[in-house]
Coordinates of C-alpha atoms and ligand atoms in Angstrom, one line a residue:
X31 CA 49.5 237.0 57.2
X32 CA 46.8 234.2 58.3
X33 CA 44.8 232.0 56.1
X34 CA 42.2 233.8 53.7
X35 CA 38.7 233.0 55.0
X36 CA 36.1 231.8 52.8
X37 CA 32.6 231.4 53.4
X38 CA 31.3 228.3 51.3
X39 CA 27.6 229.2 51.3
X40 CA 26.0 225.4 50.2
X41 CA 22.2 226.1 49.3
X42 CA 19.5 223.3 48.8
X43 CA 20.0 221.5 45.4
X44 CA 21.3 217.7 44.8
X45 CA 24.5 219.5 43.7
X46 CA 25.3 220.3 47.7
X47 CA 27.5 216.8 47.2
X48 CA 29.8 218.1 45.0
X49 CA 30.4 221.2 47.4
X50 CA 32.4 218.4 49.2
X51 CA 34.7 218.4 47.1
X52 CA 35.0 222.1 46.5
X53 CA 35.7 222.0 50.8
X54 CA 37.9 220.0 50.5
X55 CA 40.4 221.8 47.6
X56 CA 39.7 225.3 49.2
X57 CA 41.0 223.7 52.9
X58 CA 44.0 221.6 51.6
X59 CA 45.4 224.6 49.5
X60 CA 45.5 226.5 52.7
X61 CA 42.4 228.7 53.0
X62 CA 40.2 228.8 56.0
X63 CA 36.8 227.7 55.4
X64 CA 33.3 228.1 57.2
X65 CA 30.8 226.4 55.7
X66 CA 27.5 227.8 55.9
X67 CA 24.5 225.5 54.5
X68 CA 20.7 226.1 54.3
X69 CA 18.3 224.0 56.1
X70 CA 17.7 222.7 52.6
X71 CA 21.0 222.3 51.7
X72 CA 21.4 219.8 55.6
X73 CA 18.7 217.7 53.8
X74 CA 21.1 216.5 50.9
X75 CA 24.4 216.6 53.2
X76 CA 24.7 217.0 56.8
X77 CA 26.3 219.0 59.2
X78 CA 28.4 216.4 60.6
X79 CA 30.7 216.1 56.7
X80 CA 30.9 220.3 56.7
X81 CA 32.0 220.0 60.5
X82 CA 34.5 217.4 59.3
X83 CA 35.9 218.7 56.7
X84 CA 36.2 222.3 57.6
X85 CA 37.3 221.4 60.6
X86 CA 34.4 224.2 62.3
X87 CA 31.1 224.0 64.1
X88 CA 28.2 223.8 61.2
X89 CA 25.2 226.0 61.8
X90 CA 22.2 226.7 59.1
X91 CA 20.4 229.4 61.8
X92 CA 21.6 232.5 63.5
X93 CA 20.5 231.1 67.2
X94 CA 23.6 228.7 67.8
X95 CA 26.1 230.8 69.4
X96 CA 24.3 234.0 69.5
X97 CA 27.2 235.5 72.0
X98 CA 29.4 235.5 68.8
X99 CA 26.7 237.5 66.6
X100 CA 27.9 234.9 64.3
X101 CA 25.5 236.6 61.1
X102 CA 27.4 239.3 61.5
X103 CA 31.0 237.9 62.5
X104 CA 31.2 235.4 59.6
X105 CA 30.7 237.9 56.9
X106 CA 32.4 241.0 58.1
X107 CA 35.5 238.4 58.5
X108 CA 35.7 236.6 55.6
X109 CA 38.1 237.4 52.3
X110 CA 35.4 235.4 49.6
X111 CA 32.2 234.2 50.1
X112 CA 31.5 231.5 47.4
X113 CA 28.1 230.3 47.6
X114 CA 28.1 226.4 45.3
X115 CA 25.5 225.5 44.8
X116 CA 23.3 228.6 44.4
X117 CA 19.7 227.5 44.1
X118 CA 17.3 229.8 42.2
X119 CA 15.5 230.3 45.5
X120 CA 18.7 230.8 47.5
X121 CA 20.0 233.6 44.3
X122 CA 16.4 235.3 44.4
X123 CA 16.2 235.8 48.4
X124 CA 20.0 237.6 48.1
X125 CA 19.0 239.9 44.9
X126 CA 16.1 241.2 47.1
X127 CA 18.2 241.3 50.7
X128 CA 16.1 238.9 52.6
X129 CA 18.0 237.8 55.8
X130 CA 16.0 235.0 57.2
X131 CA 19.0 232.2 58.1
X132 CA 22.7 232.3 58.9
X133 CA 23.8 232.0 55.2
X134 CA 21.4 234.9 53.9
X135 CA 22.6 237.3 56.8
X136 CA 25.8 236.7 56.1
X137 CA 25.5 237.7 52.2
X138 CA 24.4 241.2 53.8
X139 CA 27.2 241.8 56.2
X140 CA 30.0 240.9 53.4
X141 CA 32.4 243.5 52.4
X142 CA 34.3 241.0 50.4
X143 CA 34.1 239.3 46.7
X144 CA 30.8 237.4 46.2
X145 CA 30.9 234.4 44.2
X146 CA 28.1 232.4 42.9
X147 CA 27.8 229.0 41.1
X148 CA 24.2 228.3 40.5
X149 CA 23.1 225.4 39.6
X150 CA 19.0 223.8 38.9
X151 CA 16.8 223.0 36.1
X152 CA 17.0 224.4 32.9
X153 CA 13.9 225.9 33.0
X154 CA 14.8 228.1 36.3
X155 CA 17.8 229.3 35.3
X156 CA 15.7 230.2 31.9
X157 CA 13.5 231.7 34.0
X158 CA 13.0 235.7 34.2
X159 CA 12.8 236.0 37.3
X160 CA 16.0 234.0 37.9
X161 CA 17.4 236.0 35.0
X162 CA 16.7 239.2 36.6
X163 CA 18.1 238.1 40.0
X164 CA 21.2 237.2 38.6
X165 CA 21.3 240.5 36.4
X166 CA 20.8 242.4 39.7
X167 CA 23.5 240.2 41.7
X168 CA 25.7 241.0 39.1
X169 CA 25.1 245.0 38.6
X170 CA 26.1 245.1 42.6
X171 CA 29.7 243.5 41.6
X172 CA 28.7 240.2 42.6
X173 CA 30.5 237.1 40.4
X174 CA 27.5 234.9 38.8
X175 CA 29.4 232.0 37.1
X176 CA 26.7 231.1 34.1
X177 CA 25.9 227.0 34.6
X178 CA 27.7 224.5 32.8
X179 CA 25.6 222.4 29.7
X180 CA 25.1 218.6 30.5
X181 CA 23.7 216.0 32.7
X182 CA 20.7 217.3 35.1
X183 CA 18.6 215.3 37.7
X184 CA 16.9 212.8 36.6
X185 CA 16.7 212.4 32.8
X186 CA 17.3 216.0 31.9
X187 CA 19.7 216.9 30.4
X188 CA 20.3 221.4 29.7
X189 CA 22.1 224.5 30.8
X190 CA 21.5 224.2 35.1
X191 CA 24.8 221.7 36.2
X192 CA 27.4 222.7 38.3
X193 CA 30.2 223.6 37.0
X194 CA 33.3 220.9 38.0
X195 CA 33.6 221.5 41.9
X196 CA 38.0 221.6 40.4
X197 CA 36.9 224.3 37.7
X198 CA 35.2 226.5 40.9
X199 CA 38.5 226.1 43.2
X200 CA 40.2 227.5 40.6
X201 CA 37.9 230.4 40.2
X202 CA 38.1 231.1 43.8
X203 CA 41.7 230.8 43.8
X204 CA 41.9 233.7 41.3
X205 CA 39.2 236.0 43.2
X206 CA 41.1 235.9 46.1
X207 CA 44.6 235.9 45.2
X208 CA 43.4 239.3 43.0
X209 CA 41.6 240.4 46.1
X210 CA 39.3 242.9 44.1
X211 CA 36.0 242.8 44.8
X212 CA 34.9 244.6 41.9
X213 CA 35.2 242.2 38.6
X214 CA 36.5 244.7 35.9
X215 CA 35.0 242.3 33.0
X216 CA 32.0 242.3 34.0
X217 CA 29.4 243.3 31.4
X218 CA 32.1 242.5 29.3
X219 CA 31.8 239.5 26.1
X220 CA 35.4 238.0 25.2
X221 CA 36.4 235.1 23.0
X222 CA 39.5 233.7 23.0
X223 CA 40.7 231.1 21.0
X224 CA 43.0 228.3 22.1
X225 CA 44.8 225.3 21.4
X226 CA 46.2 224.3 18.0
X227 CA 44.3 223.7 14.9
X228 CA 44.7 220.2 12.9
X229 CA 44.5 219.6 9.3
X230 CA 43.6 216.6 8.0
X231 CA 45.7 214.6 5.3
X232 CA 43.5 211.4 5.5
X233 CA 40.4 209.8 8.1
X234 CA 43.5 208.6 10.2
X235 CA 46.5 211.8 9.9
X236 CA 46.9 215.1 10.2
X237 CA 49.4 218.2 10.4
X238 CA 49.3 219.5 14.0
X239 CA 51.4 221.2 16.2
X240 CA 52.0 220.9 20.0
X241 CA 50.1 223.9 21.5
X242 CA 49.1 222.4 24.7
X243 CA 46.2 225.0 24.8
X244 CA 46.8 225.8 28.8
X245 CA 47.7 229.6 27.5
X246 CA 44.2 230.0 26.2
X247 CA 42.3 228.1 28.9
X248 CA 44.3 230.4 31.4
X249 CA 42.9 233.5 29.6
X250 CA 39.4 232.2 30.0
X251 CA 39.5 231.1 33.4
X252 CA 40.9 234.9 34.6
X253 CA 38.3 236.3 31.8
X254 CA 35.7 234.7 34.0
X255 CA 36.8 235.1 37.3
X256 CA 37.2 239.0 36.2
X257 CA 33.5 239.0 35.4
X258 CA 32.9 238.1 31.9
X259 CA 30.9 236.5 29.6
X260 CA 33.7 234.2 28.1
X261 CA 33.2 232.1 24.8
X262 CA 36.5 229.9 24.5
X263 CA 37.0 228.3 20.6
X264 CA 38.8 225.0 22.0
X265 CA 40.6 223.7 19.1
X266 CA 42.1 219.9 20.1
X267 CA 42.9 221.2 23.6
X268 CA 42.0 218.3 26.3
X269 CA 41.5 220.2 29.0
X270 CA 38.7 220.9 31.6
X271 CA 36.3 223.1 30.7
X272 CA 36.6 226.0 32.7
X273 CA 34.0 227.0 35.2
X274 CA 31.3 229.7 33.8
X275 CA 33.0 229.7 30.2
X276 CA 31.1 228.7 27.1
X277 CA 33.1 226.3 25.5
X278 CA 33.2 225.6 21.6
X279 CA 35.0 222.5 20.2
X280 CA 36.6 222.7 16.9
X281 CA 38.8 221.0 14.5
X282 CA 40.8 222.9 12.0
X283 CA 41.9 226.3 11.3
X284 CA 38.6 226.5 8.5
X285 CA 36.4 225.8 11.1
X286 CA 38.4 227.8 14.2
X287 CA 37.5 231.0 11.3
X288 CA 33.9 230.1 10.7
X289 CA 33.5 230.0 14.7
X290 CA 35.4 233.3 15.2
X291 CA 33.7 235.3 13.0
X292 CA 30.3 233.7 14.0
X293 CA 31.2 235.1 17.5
X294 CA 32.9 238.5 16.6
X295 CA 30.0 240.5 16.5
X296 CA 29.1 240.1 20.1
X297 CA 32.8 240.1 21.6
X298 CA 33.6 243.1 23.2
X299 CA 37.7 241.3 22.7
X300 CA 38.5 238.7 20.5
X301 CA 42.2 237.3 22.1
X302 CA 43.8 234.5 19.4
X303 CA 46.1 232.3 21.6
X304 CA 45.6 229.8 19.4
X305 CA 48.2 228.3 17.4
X306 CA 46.8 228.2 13.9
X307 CA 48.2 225.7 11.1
X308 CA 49.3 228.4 8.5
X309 CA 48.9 225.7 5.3
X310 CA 46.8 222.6 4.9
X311 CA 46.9 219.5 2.6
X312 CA 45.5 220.7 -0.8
X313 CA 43.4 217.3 -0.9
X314 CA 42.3 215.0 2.2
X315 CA 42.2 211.6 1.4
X316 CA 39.0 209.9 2.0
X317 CA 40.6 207.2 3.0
X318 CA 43.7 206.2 4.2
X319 CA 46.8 207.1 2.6
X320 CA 48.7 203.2 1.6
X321 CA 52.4 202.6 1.4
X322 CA 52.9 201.2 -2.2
X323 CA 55.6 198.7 -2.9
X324 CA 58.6 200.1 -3.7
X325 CA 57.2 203.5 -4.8
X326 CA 58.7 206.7 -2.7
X327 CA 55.5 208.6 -1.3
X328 CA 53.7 211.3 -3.2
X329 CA 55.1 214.9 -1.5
X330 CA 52.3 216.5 0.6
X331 CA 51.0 219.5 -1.6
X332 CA 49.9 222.6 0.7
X333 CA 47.5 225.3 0.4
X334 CA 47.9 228.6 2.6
X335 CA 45.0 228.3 5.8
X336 CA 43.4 231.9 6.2
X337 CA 45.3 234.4 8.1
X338 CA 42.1 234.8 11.1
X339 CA 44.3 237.5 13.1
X340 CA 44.9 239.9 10.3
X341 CA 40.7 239.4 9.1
X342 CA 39.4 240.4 12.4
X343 CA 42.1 242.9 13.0
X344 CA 41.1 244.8 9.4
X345 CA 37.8 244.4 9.4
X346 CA 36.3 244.9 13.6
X347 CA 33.0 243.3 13.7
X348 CA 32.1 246.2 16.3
X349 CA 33.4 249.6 17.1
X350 CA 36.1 249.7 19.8
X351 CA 36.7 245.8 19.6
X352 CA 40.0 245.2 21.1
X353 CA 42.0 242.6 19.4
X354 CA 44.9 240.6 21.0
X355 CA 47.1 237.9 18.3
X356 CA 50.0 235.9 20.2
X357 CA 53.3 234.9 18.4
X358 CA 55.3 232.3 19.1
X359 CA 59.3 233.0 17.9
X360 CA 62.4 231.2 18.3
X361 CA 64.7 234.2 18.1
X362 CA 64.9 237.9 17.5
X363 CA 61.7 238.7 19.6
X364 CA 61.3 242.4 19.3
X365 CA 62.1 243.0 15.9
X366 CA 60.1 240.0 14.6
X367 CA 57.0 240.7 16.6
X368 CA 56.5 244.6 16.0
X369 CA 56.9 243.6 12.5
X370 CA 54.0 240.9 13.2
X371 CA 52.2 243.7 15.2
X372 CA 52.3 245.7 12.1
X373 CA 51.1 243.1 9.6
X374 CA 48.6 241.7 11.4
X375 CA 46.6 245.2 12.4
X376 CA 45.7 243.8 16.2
X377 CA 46.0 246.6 19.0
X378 CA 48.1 243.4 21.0
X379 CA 50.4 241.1 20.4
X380 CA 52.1 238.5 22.7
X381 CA 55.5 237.7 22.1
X382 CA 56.6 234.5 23.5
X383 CA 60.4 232.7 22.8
X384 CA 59.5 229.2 21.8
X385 CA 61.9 226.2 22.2
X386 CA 62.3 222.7 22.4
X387 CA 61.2 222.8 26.1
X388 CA 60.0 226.4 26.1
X389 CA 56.0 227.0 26.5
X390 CA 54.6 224.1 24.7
X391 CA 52.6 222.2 27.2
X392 CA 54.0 223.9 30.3
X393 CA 52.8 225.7 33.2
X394 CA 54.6 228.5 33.2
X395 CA 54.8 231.5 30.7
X396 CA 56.9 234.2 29.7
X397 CA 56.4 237.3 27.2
X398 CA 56.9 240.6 26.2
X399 CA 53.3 242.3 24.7
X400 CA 54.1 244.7 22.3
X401 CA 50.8 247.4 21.9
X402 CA 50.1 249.1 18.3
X403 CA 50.4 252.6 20.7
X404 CA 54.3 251.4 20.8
X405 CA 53.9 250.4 24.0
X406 CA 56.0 247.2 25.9
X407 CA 54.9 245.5 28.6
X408 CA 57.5 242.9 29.8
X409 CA 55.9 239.7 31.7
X410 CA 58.7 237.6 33.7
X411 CA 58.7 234.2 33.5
X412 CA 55.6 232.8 36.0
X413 CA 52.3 231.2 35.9
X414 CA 50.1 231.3 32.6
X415 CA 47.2 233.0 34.3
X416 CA 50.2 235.8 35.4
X417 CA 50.3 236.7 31.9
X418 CA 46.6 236.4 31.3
X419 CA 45.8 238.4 33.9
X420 CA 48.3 241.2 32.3
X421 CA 46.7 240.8 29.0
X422 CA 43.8 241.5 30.7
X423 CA 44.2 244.6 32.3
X424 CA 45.6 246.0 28.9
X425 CA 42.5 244.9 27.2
X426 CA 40.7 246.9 29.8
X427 CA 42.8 249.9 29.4
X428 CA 42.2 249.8 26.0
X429 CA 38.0 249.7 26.7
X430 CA 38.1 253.5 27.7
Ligands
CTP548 N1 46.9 233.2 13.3 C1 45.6 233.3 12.7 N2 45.5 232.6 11.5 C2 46.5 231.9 10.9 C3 47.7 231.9 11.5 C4 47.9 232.6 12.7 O1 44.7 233.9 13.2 N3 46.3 231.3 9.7 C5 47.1 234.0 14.5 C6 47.4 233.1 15.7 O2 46.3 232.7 16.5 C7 48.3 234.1 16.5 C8 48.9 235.0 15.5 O3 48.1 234.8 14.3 O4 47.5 234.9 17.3 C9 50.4 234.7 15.1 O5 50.5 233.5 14.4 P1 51.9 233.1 13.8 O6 51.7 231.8 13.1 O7 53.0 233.1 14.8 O8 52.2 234.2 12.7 P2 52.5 234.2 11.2 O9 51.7 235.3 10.6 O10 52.2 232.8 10.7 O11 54.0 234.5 11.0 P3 55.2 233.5 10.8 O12 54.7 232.2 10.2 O13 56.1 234.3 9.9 O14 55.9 233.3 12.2

């Protein structure tokens, strides 16, 4: 099997530097890559750094080379066609199927996933019409990544950036390793919450634990490159936030509550990966705890933290919400987690085997997810965003 190809479609907006760097991931992890700017887009980077980098001839029209119908050829060949930055112009001329330059032709000929990372002011992405564009892109199957939050042109500061040119290479990654062109989440709101919860003793201490978040961010990052509208609870994780995914900072497992049932209603699936302190300090000190002379220390009193899983699991903030809990045991998997299955109420549960170097903080994954229909689906030892995606597809099975 050759290289995938991928089309990187660069329209006209500041961001068209960053799409450098987006080139330059896709070609060093082995993809092949024409890149196919606008004329506007040549006005912020030229053709010469595309040439360079991709290591192809650069063209923004469809009269260069016209003996290898190149606005037809490029499309019809290519296994993803990710167009960063997307402009509002650039996503409103390929809702309505105008073909007037290489790059818009070559939206029309492709049979493969469509990937778009728009990024602008505030205001256009606000916009209806923009709104509607991207609603239309998004009906035909097309994968609109929402803008990330932060530092515009200029002064501004809004929704409109582009997301982390590292954050996009990973989406792209997952769109063509899938090879689906249809995203099967799309139109679909998840939450997931990740990461571990801390519960402060005094200003300076706290009771963690050492959930690395990565099992969480992984379920985002699929969730979004599957199509859907992803709000991630990031609780102490320090991790990137993923591309297209609305992320939510918080502290402790009060809070991590508060922000899931804030978000319950809307969430088509509410997936807990996060690993949630099951007791906190009965008082916080406000300020820090002293050693005292020749005095032991006071023991730590604890108060139980609210069981989240089990509240969301008995009480579903909307019909049909599917609800996915993770447990993390150290031995007797099967028996332990149906019996967790069955306390909590959720319709999934992952069971991982925990150890000294066993998934905390690693890359790699493995798990057995029990379903409240008795079913077992084994998931080998491999990448995090292995599993996620097999969480996902059971979370889709279960929409009906
Ligand atoms: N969880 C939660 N709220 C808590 C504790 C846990 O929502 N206060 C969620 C976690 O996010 C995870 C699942 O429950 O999805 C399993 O958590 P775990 O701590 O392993 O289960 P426990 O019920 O605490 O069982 P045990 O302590 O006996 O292992």
């Amino acid at each position: 099997m050759g290289k995938p190809k991928v089309v990187l479609g660069v329209s006209g907006g500041i961001a068209a530097y960053k799409a450098c760097e987006l080139l330059r991931r896709l070609t060093e992890s082995g993809h092949e890559v024409r890149v196919v700017p606008t004329a506007a887009a040549l006005k912020f980077v030229g053709a010469p750094t595309w040439a360079a980098l991709s290591g192809h001839p650069v063209s923004d029209e469809v009269w260069s080379d016209v003996y290898d119908v190149p606005h037809v050829r490029i499309g019809q060949s290519a296994d993803l066609v990710v167009v960063a930055p997307a402009t509002a112009d650039l996503l409103a001329k390929a809702a309505h199927g105008l073909a007037d330059d290489l790059l818009t032709n070559t939206l029309l000929t492709a049979r493969c996933p469509v990937l778009f990372a728009p990024a602008m002011h505030t205001e256009m992405w606000e916009h209806p019409a923009t709104q509607e564009n991207v609603a239309t892109l998004r009906r035909r199957g097309a994968l609109v990544i929402e803008p990330a939050v932060g530092r515009l042109t200029g002064v501004d500061t809004g929704k409109g950036r582009l997301p982390d040119p590292g954050e996009i290479f990973e989406v792209c990654r997952r769109v063509v390793a899938r090879g689906v062109d249809e995203p099967d989440l799309a139109g679909r709101h998840v939450v997931i919450s990740a990461g571990g919860t801390r519960e402060p003793l005094d200003p300076v201490r706290f009771l963690g634990n050492r959930s690395s978040g990565k099992q969480g961010y992984a379920l985002a990052r699929t969730a979004a490159a599957r199509g859907a509208r992803v709000t991630l609870l990031a609780a102490n994780a320090e991790l990137p936030d993923p591309a297209g995914v609305d992320v939510i900072r918080v502290g402790t497992a009060v809070q991590l509550r508060e922000a899931v049932l804030k978000a319950a209603p809307e969430a088509d699936a509410l997936v807990m990966a996060a690993a949630v302190a099951d007791f906190r300090p009965a008082t916080y000190a406000g300020g820090k705890i002293k050693k005292q002379d020749g005095r032991e220390p006071e023991p730590v009193a604890l108060v139980r933290n609210p069981d989240i899983l089990a509240e969301i699991s008995a009480e579903r903030a909307r019909p049909g919400q599917v609800v996915v809990g993770f447990a993390a045991e150290t031995d007797d998997v099967l028996t332990n987690g149906r019996a967790k299955l069955a306390r909590k109420g959720c319709d999934l549960l992952v069971v991982n085997e925990v150890g000294e170097r066993k998934t905390f903080g690693s890359e790699e994954n493995e798990a057995l997810v029990l379903g409240a229909d008795g079913s077992e689906t084994p998931v080998p030892y491999g990448p995090k965003e292995a599993l996620a995606d097999t969480v996902w597809d059971l979370v889709v099975a279960r929409f009906g």
